[in-house]
CSV table of C-alpha atoms and ligand atoms in Angstrom, one decimal:
chain,number,residue,atom,x,y,z
A,1,ASN,CA,146.0,-3.5,76.1
A,2,ILE,CA,142.9,-1.6,75.3
A,3,ARG,CA,141.3,-4.2,73.1
A,4,ASN,CA,141.0,-6.9,75.8
A,5,LEU,CA,139.5,-4.5,78.2
A,6,ALA,CA,136.9,-3.7,75.6
A,7,MET,CA,136.1,-7.3,75.0
A,8,GLU,CA,135.7,-8.0,78.7
A,9,LYS,CA,133.3,-5.1,79.0
A,10,VAL,CA,131.2,-6.6,76.2
A,11,ALA,CA,131.3,-10.1,77.8
A,12,SER,CA,130.3,-8.7,81.2
A,13,ASN,CA,127.1,-7.2,79.6
A,14,VAL,CA,126.0,-10.2,77.7
A,15,LYS,CA,123.0,-11.9,79.4
A,16,PHE,CA,122.3,-15.6,79.5
A,17,PRO,CA,119.1,-17.4,80.4
A,18,CYS,CA,119.0,-19.3,83.7
A,19,LYS,CA,119.6,-23.0,83.2
A,20,HIS,CA,116.3,-23.7,84.9
A,21,SER,CA,114.3,-21.8,82.2
A,22,GLY,CA,112.7,-25.2,81.4
A,23,TYR,CA,111.2,-25.2,84.9
A,24,GLY,CA,109.8,-21.7,84.3
A,25,CYS,CA,112.5,-19.3,85.3
A,26,THR,CA,112.5,-16.2,83.2
A,27,ALA,CA,115.7,-14.6,84.7
A,28,SER,CA,118.5,-13.7,82.4
A,29,LEU,CA,121.9,-13.0,84.0
A,30,VAL,CA,125.4,-11.7,83.3
A,31,TYR,CA,128.0,-14.4,83.4
A,32,THR,CA,129.3,-13.5,86.9
A,33,GLU,CA,125.9,-13.8,88.5
A,34,LYS,CA,124.7,-16.9,86.7
A,35,THR,CA,126.1,-19.6,89.0
A,36,GLU,CA,125.0,-18.0,92.2
A,37,HIS,CA,121.5,-17.4,90.9
A,38,GLU,CA,121.1,-21.0,89.6
A,39,GLU,CA,122.1,-22.5,93.0
A,40,THR,CA,119.3,-20.7,94.8
A,41,CYS,CA,116.9,-20.2,91.8
A,42,GLU,CA,113.3,-20.6,93.0
A,43,CYS,CA,112.6,-22.6,89.9
A,44,ARG,CA,115.4,-25.1,90.3
A,45,PRO,CA,114.2,-28.7,90.5
A,46,TYR,CA,113.8,-30.5,93.9
A,47,LEU,CA,116.4,-33.2,94.6
A,48,CYS,CA,115.4,-36.5,96.3
A,49,PRO,CA,115.5,-35.6,100.0
A,50,CYS,CA,116.8,-38.9,101.2
A,51,PRO,CA,120.2,-38.4,102.9
A,52,GLY,CA,123.3,-39.9,101.4
A,53,ALA,CA,122.8,-38.6,97.9
A,54,SER,CA,122.7,-42.1,96.3
A,55,CYS,CA,119.4,-41.4,94.6
A,56,LYS,CA,119.7,-39.1,91.6
A,57,TRP,CA,116.0,-38.3,91.2
A,58,GLN,CA,115.0,-34.6,90.6
A,59,GLY,CA,111.8,-33.0,89.7
A,60,PRO,CA,109.1,-30.5,90.7
A,61,LEU,CA,107.9,-30.3,94.3
A,62,ASP,CA,104.5,-31.9,93.6
A,63,LEU,CA,106.1,-35.1,92.4
A,64,VAL,CA,108.5,-35.5,95.4
A,65,MET,CA,106.0,-37.5,97.6
A,66,GLN,CA,105.1,-39.8,94.7
A,67,HIS,CA,108.8,-40.4,94.1
A,68,LEU,CA,109.4,-41.3,97.8
A,69,MET,CA,106.4,-43.7,97.9
A,70,MET,CA,107.5,-45.4,94.7
A,71,SER,CA,111.3,-45.5,95.1
A,72,HIS,CA,111.8,-45.5,98.9
A,73,LYS,CA,109.0,-47.7,100.0
A,74,SER,CA,110.9,-48.9,103.2
A,75,ILE,CA,110.5,-45.4,104.9
A,76,THR,CA,108.0,-45.5,107.7
A,77,THR,CA,105.4,-42.8,108.0
A,78,LEU,CA,103.7,-41.8,111.2
A,79,GLN,CA,100.7,-39.5,111.5
A,80,GLY,CA,100.4,-36.7,114.0
A,81,GLU,CA,102.2,-33.7,115.3
A,82,ASP,CA,103.8,-35.4,118.2
A,83,ILE,CA,105.5,-38.8,117.5
A,84,VAL,CA,108.5,-40.9,118.5
A,85,PHE,CA,111.3,-41.4,116.0
A,86,LEU,CA,112.8,-44.7,117.1
A,87,ALA,CA,116.4,-45.2,115.8
A,88,THR,CA,117.5,-48.8,116.2
A,89,ASP,CA,121.0,-50.2,116.6
A,90,ILE,CA,122.6,-46.8,117.0
A,91,ASN,CA,125.9,-48.5,117.9
A,92,LEU,CA,126.4,-49.8,114.4
A,93,PRO,CA,129.9,-48.7,113.3
A,94,GLY,CA,130.5,-46.2,110.6
A,95,ALA,CA,128.4,-43.5,109.0
A,96,VAL,CA,124.7,-44.5,109.2
A,97,ASP,CA,121.4,-42.7,108.4
A,98,TRP,CA,118.0,-43.2,110.0
A,99,VAL,CA,115.0,-41.7,108.2
A,100,MET,CA,111.3,-41.5,108.7
A,101,MET,CA,108.3,-39.5,107.6
A,102,GLN,CA,105.8,-37.6,109.8
A,103,SER,CA,102.5,-36.3,108.4
A,104,CYS,CA,100.6,-33.4,110.1
A,105,PHE,CA,99.0,-30.1,109.3
A,106,GLY,CA,98.4,-31.4,105.8
A,107,HIS,CA,102.2,-31.6,105.2
A,108,HIS,CA,104.9,-34.2,105.1
A,109,PHE,CA,108.1,-33.9,107.1
A,110,MET,CA,111.2,-36.0,106.8
A,111,LEU,CA,113.1,-36.8,110.0
A,112,VAL,CA,116.8,-37.5,109.6
A,113,LEU,CA,119.2,-38.9,112.1
A,114,GLU,CA,122.8,-39.1,110.8
A,115,LYS,CA,125.8,-40.6,112.5
A,116,GLN,CA,129.1,-39.4,111.1
A,117,GLU,CA,132.7,-38.6,112.0
A,118,LYS,CA,133.0,-34.9,111.2
A,119,TYR,CA,136.2,-34.7,113.3
A,120,ASP,CA,138.8,-37.5,113.4
A,121,GLY,CA,137.9,-40.1,116.0
A,122,HIS,CA,134.8,-38.2,117.2
A,123,GLN,CA,131.5,-39.7,116.2
A,124,GLN,CA,128.5,-37.5,116.5
A,125,PHE,CA,124.8,-37.7,115.8
A,126,PHE,CA,122.9,-35.0,114.0
A,127,ALA,CA,119.1,-34.9,114.0
A,128,ILE,CA,117.1,-32.6,111.9
A,129,VAL,CA,113.6,-32.2,110.3
A,130,GLN,CA,112.9,-31.1,106.7
A,131,LEU,CA,109.6,-30.1,105.1
A,132,ILE,CA,108.6,-31.6,101.8
A,133,GLY,CA,107.8,-28.1,100.7
A,134,SER,CA,109.3,-24.7,99.9
A,135,ARG,CA,111.3,-22.6,102.2
A,136,LYS,CA,108.4,-20.1,102.4
A,137,GLU,CA,106.1,-22.9,103.6
A,138,ALA,CA,108.8,-24.1,106.1
A,139,GLU,CA,108.7,-20.7,107.8
A,140,ASN,CA,105.2,-21.5,109.1
A,141,PHE,CA,106.5,-24.3,111.3
A,142,VAL,CA,108.8,-25.1,114.2
A,143,TYR,CA,110.0,-28.5,115.2
A,144,ARG,CA,111.2,-29.8,118.5
A,145,LEU,CA,113.5,-32.8,119.0
A,146,GLU,CA,113.8,-34.1,122.5
A,147,LEU,CA,115.9,-36.8,124.2
A,148,ASN,CA,114.6,-37.9,127.6
A,149,GLY,CA,115.7,-40.2,130.3
A,150,ASN,CA,117.8,-40.8,133.5
A,151,ARG,CA,116.7,-37.4,134.9
A,152,ARG,CA,118.1,-35.6,131.9
A,153,ARG,CA,116.6,-33.9,128.9
A,154,LEU,CA,118.1,-32.4,125.7
A,155,THR,CA,115.9,-30.3,123.5
A,156,TRP,CA,116.4,-28.6,120.1
A,157,GLU,CA,113.9,-26.3,118.5
A,158,ALA,CA,114.1,-24.7,115.2
A,159,MET,CA,112.4,-23.9,111.9
A,160,PRO,CA,112.3,-27.0,109.6
A,161,ARG,CA,114.6,-26.9,106.6
A,162,SER,CA,112.9,-27.0,103.2
A,163,ILE,CA,114.0,-30.0,101.1
A,164,HIS,CA,114.8,-27.3,98.5
A,165,GLU,CA,117.7,-26.3,100.7
A,166,GLY,CA,118.4,-29.8,102.0
A,167,VAL,CA,120.0,-30.7,105.3
A,168,ALA,CA,123.7,-31.1,104.4
A,169,SER,CA,124.7,-27.5,105.1
A,170,ALA,CA,122.8,-27.4,108.4
A,171,ILE,CA,124.5,-30.6,109.5
A,172,HIS,CA,127.8,-29.2,108.4
A,173,ASN,CA,127.2,-26.1,110.5
A,174,SER,CA,125.8,-28.1,113.5
A,175,ASP,CA,122.6,-26.1,113.0
A,176,CYS,CA,120.5,-29.0,114.3
A,177,LEU,CA,120.4,-31.4,117.3
A,178,VAL,CA,124.0,-32.5,117.9
A,179,PHE,CA,125.1,-35.1,120.4
A,180,ASP,CA,128.0,-37.5,120.7
A,181,THR,CA,128.0,-41.2,121.4
A,182,SER,CA,128.3,-41.0,125.2
A,183,ILE,CA,125.2,-38.8,125.4
A,184,ALA,CA,123.5,-41.2,123.0
A,185,GLN,CA,124.3,-44.0,125.5
A,186,LEU,CA,122.7,-42.1,128.4
A,187,PHE,CA,119.4,-41.8,126.5
A,188,ALA,CA,119.4,-45.1,124.6
A,189,ASP,CA,117.8,-48.3,125.7
A,190,ASN,CA,119.4,-51.5,124.6
A,191,GLY,CA,121.0,-49.7,121.6
A,192,ASN,CA,117.7,-48.1,120.5
A,193,LEU,CA,117.2,-44.4,120.7
A,194,GLY,CA,113.8,-42.7,120.9
A,195,ILE,CA,113.6,-39.1,119.8
A,196,ASN,CA,110.4,-37.2,120.6
A,197,VAL,CA,109.4,-35.1,117.6
A,198,THR,CA,106.8,-32.3,117.8
A,199,ILE,CA,105.8,-30.1,115.0
A,200,SER,CA,103.9,-26.9,115.6
A,201,LEU,CA,102.5,-24.0,113.6
A,202,VAL,CA,104.0,-20.7,114.5
B,13,ASN,CA,155.7,-71.8,148.5
B,14,ILE,CA,153.4,-72.2,151.4
B,15,ARG,CA,154.8,-69.5,153.6
B,16,ASN,CA,154.2,-66.6,151.1
B,17,LEU,CA,150.6,-67.6,150.6
B,18,ALA,CA,150.2,-67.6,154.4
B,19,MET,CA,151.7,-64.1,154.6
B,20,GLU,CA,149.4,-62.8,151.8
B,21,LYS,CA,146.4,-64.2,153.7
B,22,VAL,CA,147.4,-62.4,156.8
B,23,ALA,CA,148.0,-59.1,154.8
B,24,SER,CA,144.7,-59.4,153.1
B,25,ASN,CA,143.0,-59.5,156.5
B,26,VAL,CA,144.8,-56.6,158.1
B,27,LYS,CA,142.5,-53.6,158.3
B,28,PHE,CA,143.6,-50.0,158.0
B,29,PRO,CA,141.8,-46.8,159.0
B,30,CYS,CA,140.5,-44.6,156.1
B,31,LYS,CA,142.8,-41.7,155.5
B,32,HIS,CA,139.9,-39.3,156.1
B,33,SER,CA,139.6,-40.5,159.7
B,34,GLY,CA,140.6,-36.9,160.7
B,35,TYR,CA,137.4,-35.7,159.0
B,36,GLY,CA,135.3,-38.2,161.0
B,37,CYS,CA,135.4,-41.4,159.0
B,38,THR,CA,135.3,-44.5,161.2
B,39,ALA,CA,135.7,-47.1,158.4
B,40,SER,CA,138.5,-49.5,158.5
B,41,LEU,CA,139.4,-51.4,155.4
B,42,VAL,CA,141.5,-54.2,154.0
B,43,TYR,CA,144.3,-53.0,151.6
B,44,THR,CA,142.5,-53.9,148.4
B,45,GLU,CA,139.4,-51.8,149.3
B,46,LYS,CA,141.2,-48.8,150.8
B,47,THR,CA,141.8,-46.7,147.6
B,48,GLU,CA,138.3,-47.1,146.2
B,49,HIS,CA,136.7,-46.2,149.5
B,50,GLU,CA,138.8,-43.2,150.0
B,51,GLU,CA,138.0,-41.8,146.6
B,52,THR,CA,134.3,-41.8,147.3
B,53,CYS,CA,134.4,-41.6,151.2
B,54,GLU,CA,131.5,-39.4,152.4
B,55,CYS,CA,134.0,-37.8,154.9
B,56,ARG,CA,136.6,-36.8,152.3
B,57,PRO,CA,137.2,-33.1,152.2
B,58,TYR,CA,135.7,-30.8,149.6
B,59,LEU,CA,138.0,-29.4,147.0
B,60,CYS,CA,137.8,-25.9,145.7
B,61,PRO,CA,135.0,-26.1,143.0
B,62,CYS,CA,136.6,-23.5,140.7
B,63,PRO,CA,137.4,-25.1,137.4
B,64,GLY,CA,141.0,-25.4,136.2
B,65,ALA,CA,142.3,-27.0,139.4
B,66,SER,CA,144.8,-24.2,140.0
B,67,CYS,CA,143.5,-23.6,143.6
B,68,LYS,CA,144.6,-26.3,146.0
B,69,TRP,CA,142.2,-25.4,148.8
B,70,GLN,CA,140.3,-28.3,150.5
B,71,GLY,CA,138.2,-28.4,153.6
B,72,PRO,CA,134.7,-29.2,155.0
B,73,LEU,CA,131.6,-28.3,153.1
B,74,ASP,CA,130.6,-25.5,155.5
B,75,LEU,CA,133.8,-23.6,154.8
B,76,VAL,CA,133.5,-23.7,150.9
B,77,MET,CA,131.5,-20.5,150.6
B,78,GLN,CA,133.8,-18.6,152.9
B,79,HIS,CA,136.8,-19.8,150.8
B,80,LEU,CA,135.1,-18.7,147.6
B,81,MET,CA,134.3,-15.2,149.0
B,82,MET,CA,137.8,-14.8,150.4
B,83,SER,CA,140.0,-16.2,147.6
B,84,HIS,CA,137.8,-15.9,144.5
B,85,LYS,CA,136.3,-12.4,145.0
B,86,SER,CA,136.0,-11.8,141.3
B,87,ILE,CA,133.2,-14.3,140.8
B,88,THR,CA,129.8,-12.6,140.4
B,89,THR,CA,126.8,-13.8,142.3
B,90,LEU,CA,123.2,-13.4,141.1
B,91,GLN,CA,120.1,-14.0,143.3
B,92,GLY,CA,117.1,-15.9,142.0
B,93,GLU,CA,116.1,-19.2,140.5
B,94,ASP,CA,116.0,-17.8,136.9
B,95,ILE,CA,119.0,-15.8,135.8
B,96,VAL,CA,121.1,-15.1,132.7
B,97,PHE,CA,124.7,-16.3,132.8
B,98,LEU,CA,126.5,-13.9,130.4
B,99,ALA,CA,129.8,-15.2,129.0
B,100,THR,CA,131.7,-12.4,127.3
B,101,ASP,CA,134.3,-12.7,124.6
B,102,ILE,CA,133.6,-16.4,123.8
B,103,ASN,CA,135.8,-16.1,120.7
B,104,LEU,CA,139.0,-15.8,122.8
B,105,PRO,CA,141.4,-18.5,121.6
B,106,GLY,CA,142.4,-21.5,123.6
B,107,ALA,CA,140.8,-23.2,126.7
B,108,VAL,CA,138.8,-20.7,128.7
B,109,ASP,CA,136.5,-21.0,131.7
B,110,TRP,CA,133.6,-18.7,132.6
B,111,VAL,CA,132.2,-19.0,136.2
B,112,MET,CA,129.5,-17.4,138.2
B,113,MET,CA,127.4,-18.1,141.3
B,114,GLN,CA,123.6,-18.3,141.6
B,115,SER,CA,121.8,-18.2,144.9
B,116,CYS,CA,118.3,-19.6,145.4
B,117,PHE,CA,116.3,-21.9,147.6
B,118,GLY,CA,118.8,-21.1,150.4
B,119,HIS,CA,121.6,-22.7,148.4
B,120,HIS,CA,124.5,-21.6,146.3
B,121,PHE,CA,125.1,-23.0,142.8
B,122,MET,CA,128.2,-22.6,140.7
B,123,LEU,CA,127.7,-22.2,136.9
B,124,VAL,CA,130.6,-23.2,134.7
B,125,LEU,CA,131.1,-22.7,131.0
B,126,GLU,CA,134.2,-24.3,129.7
B,127,LYS,CA,135.7,-24.0,126.2
B,128,GLN,CA,138.1,-26.8,125.3
B,129,GLU,CA,139.5,-28.9,122.5
B,130,LYS,CA,138.6,-32.4,123.6
B,131,TYR,CA,139.1,-33.6,120.0
B,132,ASP,CA,141.9,-32.4,117.8
B,133,GLY,CA,140.9,-29.2,115.9
B,134,HIS,CA,137.3,-29.3,117.3
B,135,GLN,CA,136.6,-26.7,119.9
B,136,GLN,CA,133.5,-27.3,122.0
B,137,PHE,CA,131.7,-25.5,124.8
B,138,PHE,CA,130.5,-27.4,127.9
B,139,ALA,CA,128.1,-25.8,130.4
B,140,ILE,CA,127.1,-27.3,133.7
B,141,VAL,CA,125.8,-26.4,137.2
B,142,GLN,CA,127.1,-27.7,140.5
B,143,LEU,CA,125.6,-27.3,143.9
B,144,ILE,CA,127.8,-26.1,146.8
B,145,GLY,CA,126.5,-29.1,148.8
B,146,SER,CA,126.4,-32.9,149.0
B,147,ARG,CA,125.3,-35.3,146.4
B,148,LYS,CA,122.3,-36.1,148.5
B,149,GLU,CA,121.2,-32.4,148.6
B,150,ALA,CA,121.8,-32.1,144.8
B,151,GLU,CA,119.2,-34.8,144.2
B,152,ASN,CA,116.5,-32.3,145.3
B,153,PHE,CA,117.2,-30.0,142.3
B,154,VAL,CA,117.1,-29.8,138.6
B,155,TYR,CA,118.7,-27.2,136.5
B,156,ARG,CA,117.9,-26.0,133.0
B,157,LEU,CA,120.3,-24.3,130.6
B,158,GLU,CA,118.9,-22.6,127.6
B,159,LEU,CA,120.3,-20.9,124.5
B,160,ASN,CA,117.8,-18.8,122.6
B,161,GLY,CA,117.8,-16.8,119.5
B,162,ASN,CA,117.3,-16.6,115.7
B,163,ARG,CA,114.2,-18.9,115.8
B,164,ARG,CA,116.3,-21.6,117.5
B,165,ARG,CA,116.4,-23.0,121.1
B,166,LEU,CA,118.8,-25.5,122.7
B,167,THR,CA,117.9,-26.7,126.1
B,168,TRP,CA,119.6,-29.1,128.6
B,169,GLU,CA,118.0,-30.2,131.9
B,170,ALA,CA,119.7,-32.4,134.5
B,171,MET,CA,120.3,-32.8,138.2
B,172,PRO,CA,123.1,-30.5,139.4
B,173,ARG,CA,126.4,-32.1,140.2
B,174,SER,CA,127.6,-31.9,143.8
B,175,ILE,CA,130.9,-30.1,144.2
B,176,HIS,CA,131.9,-33.3,146.1
B,177,GLU,CA,131.9,-35.1,142.7
B,178,GLY,CA,133.0,-32.1,140.7
B,179,VAL,CA,132.3,-31.4,137.0
B,180,ALA,CA,135.4,-32.8,135.3
B,181,SER,CA,134.0,-36.3,134.7
B,182,ALA,CA,130.6,-35.0,133.5
B,183,ILE,CA,132.4,-32.7,131.0
B,184,HIS,CA,134.6,-35.6,130.0
B,185,ASN,CA,131.5,-37.7,129.3
B,186,SER,CA,129.6,-34.8,127.7
B,187,ASP,CA,126.9,-35.2,130.4
B,188,CYS,CA,126.2,-31.5,130.3
B,189,LEU,CA,125.1,-28.9,127.7
B,190,VAL,CA,127.6,-29.4,124.8
B,191,PHE,CA,127.8,-27.2,121.7
B,192,ASP,CA,130.4,-26.3,119.2
B,193,THR,CA,131.7,-22.9,118.0
B,194,SER,CA,129.3,-22.6,115.0
B,195,ILE,CA,126.3,-23.1,117.3
B,196,ALA,CA,127.8,-20.6,119.7
B,197,GLN,CA,128.0,-18.1,116.9
B,198,LEU,CA,124.3,-18.6,116.1
B,199,PHE,CA,123.3,-17.7,119.6
B,200,ALA,CA,126.0,-15.2,120.5
B,201,ASP,CA,125.6,-11.4,120.1
B,202,ASN,CA,128.8,-9.5,119.4
B,203,GLY,CA,130.9,-12.3,120.9
B,204,ASN,CA,128.9,-12.5,124.1
B,205,LEU,CA,126.7,-15.5,124.9
B,206,GLY,CA,123.8,-15.4,127.3
B,207,ILE,CA,122.7,-18.7,128.8
B,208,ASN,CA,119.4,-18.8,130.6
B,209,VAL,CA,119.8,-20.7,133.9
B,210,THR,CA,116.8,-21.9,135.8
B,211,ILE,CA,117.0,-24.0,139.0
B,212,SER,CA,113.9,-25.8,140.3
B,213,LEU,CA,113.1,-28.1,143.2
B,214,VAL,CA,112.0,-31.6,142.2
C,6,LIG,ZN1,116.5,-19.2,87.7
C,7,LIG,ZN1,115.0,-40.8,95.8
C,8,LIG,ZN1,136.3,-42.9,154.7
C,9,LIG,ZN1,139.8,-21.9,145.6
């Protein structure tokens, strides 16, 4: 079946432009490499960083903060590199997200606490910080999340995620601060949980 | 049925000696209080602190170390307040325990790393430190467990458990360092996981 093989050879050499060419990408790719490139393309638009994926906004990085201020007005912002992220009513049933913004070092960070049942009958909390910025910019920072109380302390330190990557895969891989409901009870006060958040330059 | 009530009243006033009177307890208790007292009686014997409960040894505190040295010779001991607890082959399937001893401040501590499936299909690691000593002595110390690597750090600090209480209930309540297999992979090197252990006086 010589003819089909020849056709395949032609197809595998045809190059297509990246679908984000409208955002400035000049790459052209053979079919087999196209999908992978587009998923991580540096020119791909930024998605709205709010967890839950209910907002469908997308656009360039320099419009993300404007979008958050216009469309997600209820999100609190605190100034400073060392703040307390207070999550209220952590005993609410079901999957719940808590979100706030932290501004320091001339950048904006989004703090996310997510409660979900990744394994049947086992509710867990996932806390993570993402930079409203590129992955390259994120590499300049480290964040620390700390639960404190009752002669116990639980601390997680890592590089913030970029909102270009998002937090879903990190939460899926437990690459964040993870704790279950009994630990949450140890640190919570009256159903409210304070998480100390510190951002530093590396 | 006046007569039964009268009998019950008599029975509820009869006092029994604590079953640990042979270990020096002088308490005498009404029937309804007896079980609860005996479970937490200060005079109750110490059980062998090795996890897994396969060893049935019990005796007074000052014989625990002798028992460990005689019957559990394979347990490594490291000297110093700041050591590395190296758990090898953490990818071994099933429930596994890693144990070592740490000596400092004139005391012996037992470090336990346990891998188990508390929730169906969700393997977790639990790391904890227990003092070969009473609960009162344990209150003088704090331990820190730290996983380090790949620009990430996970830290847990708490008061050591006394071997008189054991670690099973703390592990059950996640009142220890808890992490799952994907986090273990992030910090492990070639299937071996190093946990930094630091003991301090408070
Ligand atoms: Zn592209
Ligand atoms: Zn949005
Ligand atoms: Zn007693
Ligand atoms: Zn034993």
